Amino acid sequence: MTSMREMHLEDLFKFNSLVFDAQTEVYSLKFFLTHLLKWPELSQIAVAPGPEARPMGYIIGKHFKSKCNEWHGHVCALTVSDAYRRIGVATLLMAHIDRALDCKGALYVDLFLRHSNRAAHSLYSSLGYVLRRTVLDYYCYDEPLPENAYEMRKPLARDVLRRSVAVTYTVPQCLSEDDEDDQ
């Protein structure tokens, strides 16, 4: 049985095997520390049963007010070890974020994913996320060419009329200054 708990600083030195996946973005220590300190309840780790308590996956999120004065959440990182994929670990971690953000009164939660990551797109769609737009060259450090991203959004309980997903863009867009808080 999988158990989840708030991520601790020492966990940062235990999940190297998780971050060396081709679909996982590698972030700086400053990134992790900032998120663990500001939004600890949105930084969770799933661990396998047993004395070793091997990391199965983690999620890091944040909660903030957008420039439109809407409180919302953002999934900054979600990673599940190859050995634990397709058994519900990602779904469990995402459900935690939804519940935590609902408790905080967030209107919606959003995330970005690689255009090529079909498995993630399928997962997020099954969890109620809606494709909002394509962002050109979002993963700009990729070699040899940058990769586009999908922005997906899920309305939470407070968004009864689903206004947060009412507008979708069919023409790919560049990331704007208004989006910088969402990264």
PDB file of C-alpha atoms in Angstrom:
ATOM      1  CA  MET A   1       0.000   0.000   0.000  1.00  0.00           C
ATOM      2  CA  THR A   2       1.296   3.416  -0.960  1.00  0.00           C
ATOM      3  CA  SER A   3       1.652   6.042   1.727  1.00  0.00           C
ATOM      4  CA  MET A   4       1.947   9.761   1.174  1.00  0.00           C
ATOM      5  CA  ARG A   5       3.431  12.443   3.328  1.00  0.00           C
ATOM      6  CA  GLU A   6       4.654  15.991   3.162  1.00  0.00           C
ATOM      7  CA  MET A   7       8.046  16.196   1.495  1.00  0.00           C
ATOM      8  CA  HIS A   8      10.989  17.035   3.776  1.00  0.00           C
ATOM      9  CA  LEU A   9      14.328  18.616   2.948  1.00  0.00           C
ATOM     10  CA  GLU A  10      16.165  15.294   3.306  1.00  0.00           C
ATOM     11  CA  ASP A  11      13.891  13.793   0.629  1.00  0.00           C
ATOM     12  CA  LEU A  12      15.653  15.974  -1.928  1.00  0.00           C
ATOM     13  CA  PHE A  13      18.666  13.683  -1.601  1.00  0.00           C
ATOM     14  CA  LYS A  14      16.653  10.468  -1.944  1.00  0.00           C
ATOM     15  CA  PHE A  15      14.837  10.860  -5.220  1.00  0.00           C
ATOM     16  CA  ASN A  16      17.664  11.231  -7.719  1.00  0.00           C
ATOM     17  CA  SER A  17      16.447   8.109  -9.493  1.00  0.00           C
ATOM     18  CA  LEU A  18      13.136   9.865 -10.131  1.00  0.00           C
ATOM     19  CA  VAL A  19      14.506  13.008 -11.720  1.00  0.00           C
ATOM     20  CA  PHE A  20      16.698  11.313 -14.311  1.00  0.00           C
ATOM     21  CA  ASP A  21      13.698  10.340 -16.406  1.00  0.00           C
ATOM     22  CA  ALA A  22      13.489  11.815 -19.923  1.00  0.00           C
ATOM     23  CA  GLN A  23      10.027  13.277 -19.220  1.00  0.00           C
ATOM     24  CA  THR A  24      11.008  14.861 -15.894  1.00  0.00           C
ATOM     25  CA  GLU A  25      12.169  18.430 -15.706  1.00  0.00           C
ATOM     26  CA  VAL A  26      15.237  18.915 -13.551  1.00  0.00           C
ATOM     27  CA  TYR A  27      14.974  21.868 -11.207  1.00  0.00           C
ATOM     28  CA  SER A  28      17.514  23.633  -9.031  1.00  0.00           C
ATOM     29  CA  LEU A  29      17.874  23.147  -5.306  1.00  0.00           C
ATOM     30  CA  LYS A  30      16.618  26.740  -4.896  1.00  0.00           C
ATOM     31  CA  PHE A  31      13.397  25.802  -6.719  1.00  0.00           C
ATOM     32  CA  PHE A  32      12.739  22.848  -4.416  1.00  0.00           C
ATOM     33  CA  LEU A  33      13.613  24.780  -1.245  1.00  0.00           C
ATOM     34  CA  THR A  34      11.376  27.701  -2.192  1.00  0.00           C
ATOM     35  CA  HIS A  35       8.397  25.448  -2.819  1.00  0.00           C
ATOM     36  CA  LEU A  36       8.948  23.291   0.253  1.00  0.00           C
ATOM     37  CA  LEU A  37       9.100  26.372   2.474  1.00  0.00           C
ATOM     38  CA  LYS A  38       6.267  28.400   0.891  1.00  0.00           C
ATOM     39  CA  TRP A  39       3.797  25.611   0.098  1.00  0.00           C
ATOM     40  CA  PRO A  40       4.764  22.556   2.184  1.00  0.00           C
ATOM     41  CA  GLU A  41       1.236  21.136   2.076  1.00  0.00           C
ATOM     42  CA  LEU A  42       1.448  21.055  -1.737  1.00  0.00           C
ATOM     43  CA  SER A  43       4.746  19.152  -1.798  1.00  0.00           C
ATOM     44  CA  GLN A  44       4.060  15.464  -1.272  1.00  0.00           C
ATOM     45  CA  ILE A  45       6.052  12.287  -1.718  1.00  0.00           C
ATOM     46  CA  ALA A  46       4.606   8.813  -2.221  1.00  0.00           C
ATOM     47  CA  VAL A  47       6.651   6.057  -0.612  1.00  0.00           C
ATOM     48  CA  ALA A  48       6.532   2.296  -1.021  1.00  0.00           C
ATOM     49  CA  PRO A  49       5.734   0.095   1.952  1.00  0.00           C
ATOM     50  CA  GLY A  50       8.581  -1.531   3.791  1.00  0.00           C
ATOM     51  CA  PRO A  51      11.532  -0.487   5.908  1.00  0.00           C
ATOM     52  CA  GLU A  52      13.318   1.209   2.990  1.00  0.00           C
ATOM     53  CA  ALA A  53      10.284   3.398   2.165  1.00  0.00           C
ATOM     54  CA  ARG A  54      11.504   3.827  -1.405  1.00  0.00           C
ATOM     55  CA  PRO A  55      10.292   6.999  -3.142  1.00  0.00           C
ATOM     56  CA  MET A  56       7.634   6.116  -5.701  1.00  0.00           C
ATOM     57  CA  GLY A  57       6.904   9.637  -6.893  1.00  0.00           C
ATOM     58  CA  TYR A  58       6.429  13.212  -5.833  1.00  0.00           C
ATOM     59  CA  ILE A  59       4.366  16.262  -6.628  1.00  0.00           C
ATOM     60  CA  ILE A  60       5.182  19.907  -6.053  1.00  0.00           C
ATOM     61  CA  GLY A  61       2.572  22.598  -6.345  1.00  0.00           C
ATOM     62  CA  LYS A  62       1.898  26.164  -5.408  1.00  0.00           C
ATOM     63  CA  HIS A  63      -1.058  28.429  -4.658  1.00  0.00           C
ATOM     64  CA  PHE A  64      -1.168  32.085  -5.584  1.00  0.00           C
ATOM     65  CA  LYS A  65      -3.251  34.972  -6.850  1.00  0.00           C
ATOM     66  CA  SER A  66      -3.033  35.631 -10.577  1.00  0.00           C
ATOM     67  CA  LYS A  67      -2.917  39.082 -12.132  1.00  0.00           C
ATOM     68  CA  CYS A  68      -6.687  38.682 -12.652  1.00  0.00           C
ATOM     69  CA  ASN A  69      -7.060  38.388  -8.844  1.00  0.00           C
ATOM     70  CA  GLU A  70      -8.033  34.721  -8.992  1.00  0.00           C
ATOM     71  CA  TRP A  71      -6.587  32.325  -6.442  1.00  0.00           C
ATOM     72  CA  HIS A  72      -5.473  29.197  -8.229  1.00  0.00           C
ATOM     73  CA  GLY A  73      -3.006  26.367  -8.003  1.00  0.00           C
ATOM     74  CA  HIS A  74      -0.239  25.200 -10.264  1.00  0.00           C
ATOM     75  CA  VAL A  75       1.343  21.760 -10.502  1.00  0.00           C
ATOM     76  CA  CYS A  76       5.037  22.583 -10.878  1.00  0.00           C
ATOM     77  CA  ALA A  77       6.305  19.009 -10.979  1.00  0.00           C
ATOM     78  CA  LEU A  78       4.876  15.500 -10.931  1.00  0.00           C
ATOM     79  CA  THR A  79       7.154  12.504 -11.286  1.00  0.00           C
ATOM     80  CA  VAL A  80       6.595   8.798 -10.762  1.00  0.00           C
ATOM     81  CA  SER A  81       9.356   6.189 -10.890  1.00  0.00           C
ATOM     82  CA  ASP A  82       9.254   3.796 -13.852  1.00  0.00           C
ATOM     83  CA  ALA A  83       8.811   0.897 -11.433  1.00  0.00           C
ATOM     84  CA  TYR A  84       5.592   2.401 -10.047  1.00  0.00           C
ATOM     85  CA  ARG A  85       3.887   3.774 -13.153  1.00  0.00           C
ATOM     86  CA  ARG A  86       0.386   2.778 -14.172  1.00  0.00           C
ATOM     87  CA  ILE A  87      -0.669   1.650 -10.701  1.00  0.00           C
ATOM     88  CA  GLY A  88      -2.342   4.890  -9.591  1.00  0.00           C
ATOM     89  CA  VAL A  89       0.507   6.741  -7.884  1.00  0.00           C
ATOM     90  CA  ALA A  90       0.186   9.839 -10.100  1.00  0.00           C
ATOM     91  CA  THR A  91      -3.596   9.816  -9.643  1.00  0.00           C
ATOM     92  CA  LEU A  92      -3.142   9.665  -5.870  1.00  0.00           C
ATOM     93  CA  LEU A  93      -0.686  12.577  -5.888  1.00  0.00           C
ATOM     94  CA  MET A  94      -2.902  14.668  -8.175  1.00  0.00           C
ATOM     95  CA  ALA A  95      -5.966  13.970  -5.985  1.00  0.00           C
ATOM     96  CA  HIS A  96      -4.025  15.319  -2.998  1.00  0.00           C
ATOM     97  CA  ILE A  97      -3.299  18.585  -4.843  1.00  0.00           C
ATOM     98  CA  ASP A  98      -6.970  18.928  -5.827  1.00  0.00           C
ATOM     99  CA  ARG A  99      -8.154  18.455  -2.228  1.00  0.00           C
ATOM    100  CA  ALA A 100      -5.533  20.794  -0.768  1.00  0.00           C
ATOM    101  CA  LEU A 101      -6.296  23.532  -3.290  1.00  0.00           C
ATOM    102  CA  ASP A 102     -10.048  23.114  -2.793  1.00  0.00           C
ATOM    103  CA  CYS A 103      -9.493  23.674   0.933  1.00  0.00           C
ATOM    104  CA  LYS A 104      -7.591  26.865   0.107  1.00  0.00           C
ATOM    105  CA  GLY A 105     -10.455  28.120  -2.073  1.00  0.00           C
ATOM    106  CA  ALA A 106      -8.589  27.932  -5.374  1.00  0.00           C
ATOM    107  CA  LEU A 107     -10.686  28.418  -8.490  1.00  0.00           C
ATOM    108  CA  TYR A 108      -8.671  26.023 -10.651  1.00  0.00           C
ATOM    109  CA  VAL A 109      -5.384  24.180 -10.959  1.00  0.00           C
ATOM    110  CA  ASP A 110      -3.210  24.239 -14.042  1.00  0.00           C
ATOM    111  CA  LEU A 111      -0.045  22.634 -15.352  1.00  0.00           C
ATOM    112  CA  PHE A 112       2.227  22.487 -18.372  1.00  0.00           C
ATOM    113  CA  LEU A 113       3.371  19.308 -20.071  1.00  0.00           C
ATOM    114  CA  ARG A 114       5.503  18.424 -23.042  1.00  0.00           C
ATOM    115  CA  HIS A 115       3.680  18.220 -26.346  1.00  0.00           C
ATOM    116  CA  SER A 116       5.283  14.789 -26.875  1.00  0.00           C
ATOM    117  CA  ASN A 117       4.202  13.345 -23.504  1.00  0.00           C
ATOM    118  CA  ARG A 118       1.088  11.466 -24.634  1.00  0.00           C
ATOM    119  CA  ALA A 119       0.880   9.349 -21.480  1.00  0.00           C
ATOM    120  CA  ALA A 120       0.714  12.446 -19.276  1.00  0.00           C
ATOM    121  CA  HIS A 121      -1.839  14.086 -21.567  1.00  0.00           C
ATOM    122  CA  SER A 122      -4.022  10.987 -21.335  1.00  0.00           C
ATOM    123  CA  LEU A 123      -3.679  10.863 -17.537  1.00  0.00           C
ATOM    124  CA  TYR A 124      -4.540  14.534 -17.026  1.00  0.00           C
ATOM    125  CA  SER A 125      -7.505  14.308 -19.412  1.00  0.00           C
ATOM    126  CA  SER A 126      -8.839  11.323 -17.453  1.00  0.00           C
ATOM    127  CA  LEU A 127      -8.562  13.404 -14.264  1.00  0.00           C
ATOM    128  CA  GLY A 128     -10.721  16.202 -15.691  1.00  0.00           C
ATOM    129  CA  TYR A 129      -8.060  18.526 -17.070  1.00  0.00           C
ATOM    130  CA  VAL A 130      -8.921  20.449 -20.221  1.00  0.00           C
ATOM    131  CA  LEU A 131      -6.407  21.456 -22.879  1.00  0.00           C
ATOM    132  CA  ARG A 132      -6.395  25.236 -22.739  1.00  0.00           C
ATOM    133  CA  ARG A 133      -3.652  26.132 -25.224  1.00  0.00           C
ATOM    134  CA  THR A 134      -0.360  25.208 -26.835  1.00  0.00           C
ATOM    135  CA  VAL A 135       2.616  27.319 -25.761  1.00  0.00           C
ATOM    136  CA  LEU A 136       5.331  27.614 -28.395  1.00  0.00           C
ATOM    137  CA  ASP A 137       8.911  26.721 -27.439  1.00  0.00           C
ATOM    138  CA  TYR A 138       8.057  26.427 -23.744  1.00  0.00           C
ATOM    139  CA  TYR A 139      10.879  23.928 -23.225  1.00  0.00           C
ATOM    140  CA  CYS A 140      13.389  26.245 -24.849  1.00  0.00           C
ATOM    141  CA  TYR A 141      16.557  24.541 -23.591  1.00  0.00           C
ATOM    142  CA  ASP A 142      15.896  21.276 -25.377  1.00  0.00           C
ATOM    143  CA  GLU A 143      18.455  20.171 -27.923  1.00  0.00           C
ATOM    144  CA  PRO A 144      18.462  20.279 -30.877  1.00  0.00           C
ATOM    145  CA  LEU A 145      15.088  22.094 -31.001  1.00  0.00           C
ATOM    146  CA  PRO A 146      12.809  23.569 -28.345  1.00  0.00           C
ATOM    147  CA  GLU A 147       9.573  21.705 -27.625  1.00  0.00           C
ATOM    148  CA  ASN A 148       6.084  23.142 -27.315  1.00  0.00           C
ATOM    149  CA  ALA A 149       3.965  22.624 -24.208  1.00  0.00           C
ATOM    150  CA  TYR A 150       0.315  22.077 -23.538  1.00  0.00           C
ATOM    151  CA  GLU A 151      -1.287  24.114 -20.798  1.00  0.00           C
ATOM    152  CA  MET A 152      -4.052  22.121 -19.156  1.00  0.00           C
ATOM    153  CA  ARG A 153      -6.475  23.351 -16.541  1.00  0.00           C
ATOM    154  CA  LYS A 154      -8.955  21.755 -14.183  1.00  0.00           C
ATOM    155  CA  PRO A 155     -11.770  23.684 -12.516  1.00  0.00           C
ATOM    156  CA  LEU A 156     -12.091  23.038  -8.788  1.00  0.00           C
ATOM    157  CA  ALA A 157     -15.200  22.986  -6.577  1.00  0.00           C
ATOM    158  CA  ARG A 158     -15.440  26.783  -6.308  1.00  0.00           C
ATOM    159  CA  ASP A 159     -15.703  27.093 -10.115  1.00  0.00           C
ATOM    160  CA  VAL A 160     -19.247  25.715 -10.344  1.00  0.00           C
ATOM    161  CA  LEU A 161     -19.840  27.289 -13.770  1.00  0.00           C
ATOM    162  CA  ARG A 162     -16.456  26.067 -15.107  1.00  0.00           C
ATOM    163  CA  ARG A 163     -15.497  29.581 -16.213  1.00  0.00           C
ATOM    164  CA  SER A 164     -11.800  28.811 -15.740  1.00  0.00           C
ATOM    165  CA  VAL A 165     -11.956  26.424 -18.715  1.00  0.00           C
ATOM    166  CA  ALA A 166     -14.505  28.314 -20.799  1.00  0.00           C
ATOM    167  CA  VAL A 167     -11.842  29.924 -22.992  1.00  0.00           C
ATOM    168  CA  THR A 168      -9.467  27.771 -25.000  1.00  0.00           C
ATOM    169  CA  TYR A 169      -7.068  28.873 -27.687  1.00  0.00           C
ATOM    170  CA  THR A 170      -6.742  26.968 -30.935  1.00  0.00           C
ATOM    171  CA  VAL A 171      -3.785  28.968 -32.263  1.00  0.00           C
ATOM    172  CA  PRO A 172      -0.445  28.242 -30.546  1.00  0.00           C
ATOM    173  CA  GLN A 173       0.845  31.115 -28.414  1.00  0.00           C
ATOM    174  CA  CYS A 174       4.103  32.338 -26.987  1.00  0.00           C
ATOM    175  CA  LEU A 175       4.445  32.558 -23.226  1.00  0.00           C
ATOM    176  CA  SER A 176       3.555  36.057 -22.040  1.00  0.00           C
ATOM    177  CA  GLU A 177       4.568  38.080 -18.998  1.00  0.00           C
ATOM    178  CA  ASP A 178       1.166  37.272 -17.458  1.00  0.00           C
ATOM    179  CA  ASP A 179       2.156  33.600 -17.455  1.00  0.00           C
ATOM    180  CA  GLU A 180       5.470  33.956 -15.630  1.00  0.00           C
ATOM    181  CA  ASP A 181       3.962  33.310 -12.177  1.00  0.00           C
ATOM    182  CA  ASP A 182       2.651  29.966 -13.413  1.00  0.00           C
ATOM    183  CA  GLN A 183       6.068  28.456 -14.032  1.00  0.00           C
TER     184      GLN A 183
END
